[in-house]
């Protein structure tokens, strides 16, 4: 959509639903062999406006036949195909008559299973390499000769199966791209899905459109229309409860549900006291006055602060905050209820990576055993059972933003920086107190206010302040001070998996520093974190 392991334990049955049947007659399946890029392949396919799904490499040929995808992609992976216990696909997939593209490990598996030979390469190849094209047609149409592709392999194909030919090579890899044109089986030793591969998207488009003959049916408008129909059909006249956080996921979900079922939706916002300055009040006012979606505001600040009193371990903080959230949610849902359905802002990466839902053996309905709230911690009691409504569970974050825009969500929410579930509680290192919360709230406000004034808010993935539990000596007004330092954390990232510190203009840093030490009582020093992820993390706790 110009919208998109056991890490790979999912089966087609758990992922296929009526919405997919309607929208995804044009579908590409990615079989995951443990690659860090499997999800990225799916996103790249969706950028071509064709639906894609990540399934386990254990998915059988018969299951694939029933799904009837237009194409299959075999992901990369950390194994060697000749190792004992290496993950193998069902060998019958080569006989389905469905085009297949093997990427890195996927290509080597194709070669091995079809009678070729894969061995340890004389020279491993990692990073950028120039692709020298031998056949510029079909898969490599519009891929420039000598273009940069991203390599990551220690094995190499030494002999190709009967019927295959070489499409491209590199200085170190004689078979960098291969094909059996008659059977529509293709392989590439590099990773076309990563941004470092200059013509990678062109290659993917060739496979999707020219080889698999897909049409661009995965659009925002089609998704919204079909989602509304499905929500109405599923919910009927029943009531739905949504835990609202104010982030793009829950806000988009609230808009979508309200369009579908109106007053049958109840939004609950639990103010745990760890939000940013004036954010809870602004959120409730925005939804009520501008969006005309009522929100049940639950003030619970004192309860949450009491739970973390004296706690310094970050994991214990998260556990206590999550546990208290569950208690408050349970109490308030009973007060406002009864409800038949719980709406969750589950996204597709959650579906791929999580196993936090069960299926009711009697009804076959998925039931909640873990709240996917803005806390992302803890779980609902098993005896508090709802049927789930998860309209966003097939979308990536960038697709959610596009859906949000299409249904009228304002940019201030659509492009809101990610915010951790436990909020400011994990941006205060060590013990959380009311005093420290107030200090951090004010410092964080200065950061966001200043980058907004400079027109730079959207230049960062995240920009925030951290309070350290130490004090340093300073001089203010000819007097000695002994106050807290504030750490500035401004980073750039595409997906939060990796991140780099932002090269911020010195003038901006100076302005933020001056404002914090002058406007925020209790702070006399500001420092800048220049650690990337890895080795660091985005958050400090």
PDB file of C-alpha atoms in Angstrom, residues 241-251 253 268 322 325-326 329 342-357 366-381 386 388-393 395 397 400 419-421:
ATOM      1  CA  UNK A 241     -13.766  -0.991  24.255  1.00  0.00           C
ATOM      2  CA  UNK A 242     -10.522   0.652  23.162  1.00  0.00           C
ATOM      3  CA  UNK A 243      -7.610   1.655  25.416  1.00  0.00           C
ATOM      4  CA  UNK A 244      -6.520   4.953  23.873  1.00  0.00           C
ATOM      5  CA  UNK A 245      -2.958   6.234  24.244  1.00  0.00           C
ATOM      6  CA  UNK A 246      -2.905   9.176  21.862  1.00  0.00           C
ATOM      7  CA  UNK A 247      -0.292   7.553  19.630  1.00  0.00           C
ATOM      8  CA  UNK A 248      -0.814   7.038  15.923  1.00  0.00           C
ATOM      9  CA  UNK A 249      -1.852   3.368  16.242  1.00  0.00           C
ATOM     10  CA  UNK A 250      -4.614   3.725  18.815  1.00  0.00           C
ATOM     11  CA  UNK A 251      -5.775   7.062  17.377  1.00  0.00           C
ATOM     12  CA  UNK A 253      -7.919   2.664  15.272  1.00  0.00           C
ATOM     13  CA  UNK A 268     -10.713   4.810  27.651  1.00  0.00           C
ATOM     14  CA  UNK A 322       2.056  -2.929  33.660  1.00  0.00           C
ATOM     15  CA  UNK A 325      -2.447  -0.718  34.324  1.00  0.00           C
ATOM     16  CA  UNK A 326      -4.162  -4.101  34.216  1.00  0.00           C
ATOM     17  CA  UNK A 329      -8.219  -1.292  33.156  1.00  0.00           C
ATOM     18  CA  UNK A 342     -11.790  -5.339  22.889  1.00  0.00           C
ATOM     19  CA  UNK A 343     -10.144  -3.292  20.125  1.00  0.00           C
ATOM     20  CA  UNK A 344      -6.357  -3.531  19.978  1.00  0.00           C
ATOM     21  CA  UNK A 345      -3.902  -1.588  17.865  1.00  0.00           C
ATOM     22  CA  UNK A 346      -1.978  -4.721  16.957  1.00  0.00           C
ATOM     23  CA  UNK A 347       0.253  -4.200  13.908  1.00  0.00           C
ATOM     24  CA  UNK A 348       1.693  -6.740  11.513  1.00  0.00           C
ATOM     25  CA  UNK A 349       5.160  -6.837  13.151  1.00  0.00           C
ATOM     26  CA  UNK A 350       3.351  -7.795  16.380  1.00  0.00           C
ATOM     27  CA  UNK A 351       1.620 -10.629  14.531  1.00  0.00           C
ATOM     28  CA  UNK A 352       4.913 -11.871  13.116  1.00  0.00           C
ATOM     29  CA  UNK A 353       6.835 -11.706  16.388  1.00  0.00           C
ATOM     30  CA  UNK A 354       4.228 -12.325  19.077  1.00  0.00           C
ATOM     31  CA  UNK A 355       2.372 -15.360  20.321  1.00  0.00           C
ATOM     32  CA  UNK A 356       0.342 -13.484  22.921  1.00  0.00           C
ATOM     33  CA  UNK A 357      -3.118 -14.437  21.692  1.00  0.00           C
ATOM     34  CA  UNK A 366      -9.219 -15.054  19.171  1.00  0.00           C
ATOM     35  CA  UNK A 367      -9.378 -13.885  22.790  1.00  0.00           C
ATOM     36  CA  UNK A 368      -7.150 -11.427  24.589  1.00  0.00           C
ATOM     37  CA  UNK A 369      -4.627 -12.676  27.072  1.00  0.00           C
ATOM     38  CA  UNK A 370      -2.401  -9.626  26.665  1.00  0.00           C
ATOM     39  CA  UNK A 371      -3.403  -5.995  26.304  1.00  0.00           C
ATOM     40  CA  UNK A 372      -1.661  -4.324  23.368  1.00  0.00           C
ATOM     41  CA  UNK A 373      -1.825  -0.896  24.912  1.00  0.00           C
ATOM     42  CA  UNK A 374       0.488   2.066  25.025  1.00  0.00           C
ATOM     43  CA  UNK A 375       2.266   0.228  27.860  1.00  0.00           C
ATOM     44  CA  UNK A 376       3.183  -2.872  25.894  1.00  0.00           C
ATOM     45  CA  UNK A 377       3.723  -4.586  29.199  1.00  0.00           C
ATOM     46  CA  UNK A 378       1.704  -6.986  31.292  1.00  0.00           C
ATOM     47  CA  UNK A 379      -1.385  -8.858  30.226  1.00  0.00           C
ATOM     48  CA  UNK A 380      -5.078  -9.007  30.883  1.00  0.00           C
ATOM     49  CA  UNK A 381      -6.292 -11.635  33.343  1.00  0.00           C
ATOM     50  CA  UNK A 386     -13.125 -10.332  25.143  1.00  0.00           C
ATOM     51  CA  UNK A 388     -10.761  -9.139  19.666  1.00  0.00           C
ATOM     52  CA  UNK A 389     -11.174  -6.521  16.971  1.00  0.00           C
ATOM     53  CA  UNK A 390      -7.799  -5.839  15.342  1.00  0.00           C
ATOM     54  CA  UNK A 391      -8.352  -4.030  12.036  1.00  0.00           C
ATOM     55  CA  UNK A 392      -4.728  -2.869  11.804  1.00  0.00           C
ATOM     56  CA  UNK A 393      -3.112  -6.254  12.353  1.00  0.00           C
ATOM     57  CA  UNK A 395      -0.389  -3.151   8.530  1.00  0.00           C
ATOM     58  CA  UNK A 397       3.621   1.416  10.939  1.00  0.00           C
ATOM     59  CA  UNK A 400      -1.007   2.943   9.598  1.00  0.00           C
ATOM     60  CA  UNK A 419       6.762   7.307  22.969  1.00  0.00           C
ATOM     61  CA  UNK A 420       7.509   4.402  25.330  1.00  0.00           C
ATOM     62  CA  UNK A 421       4.618   2.704  27.104  1.00  0.00           C
TER      63      UNK A 421
END
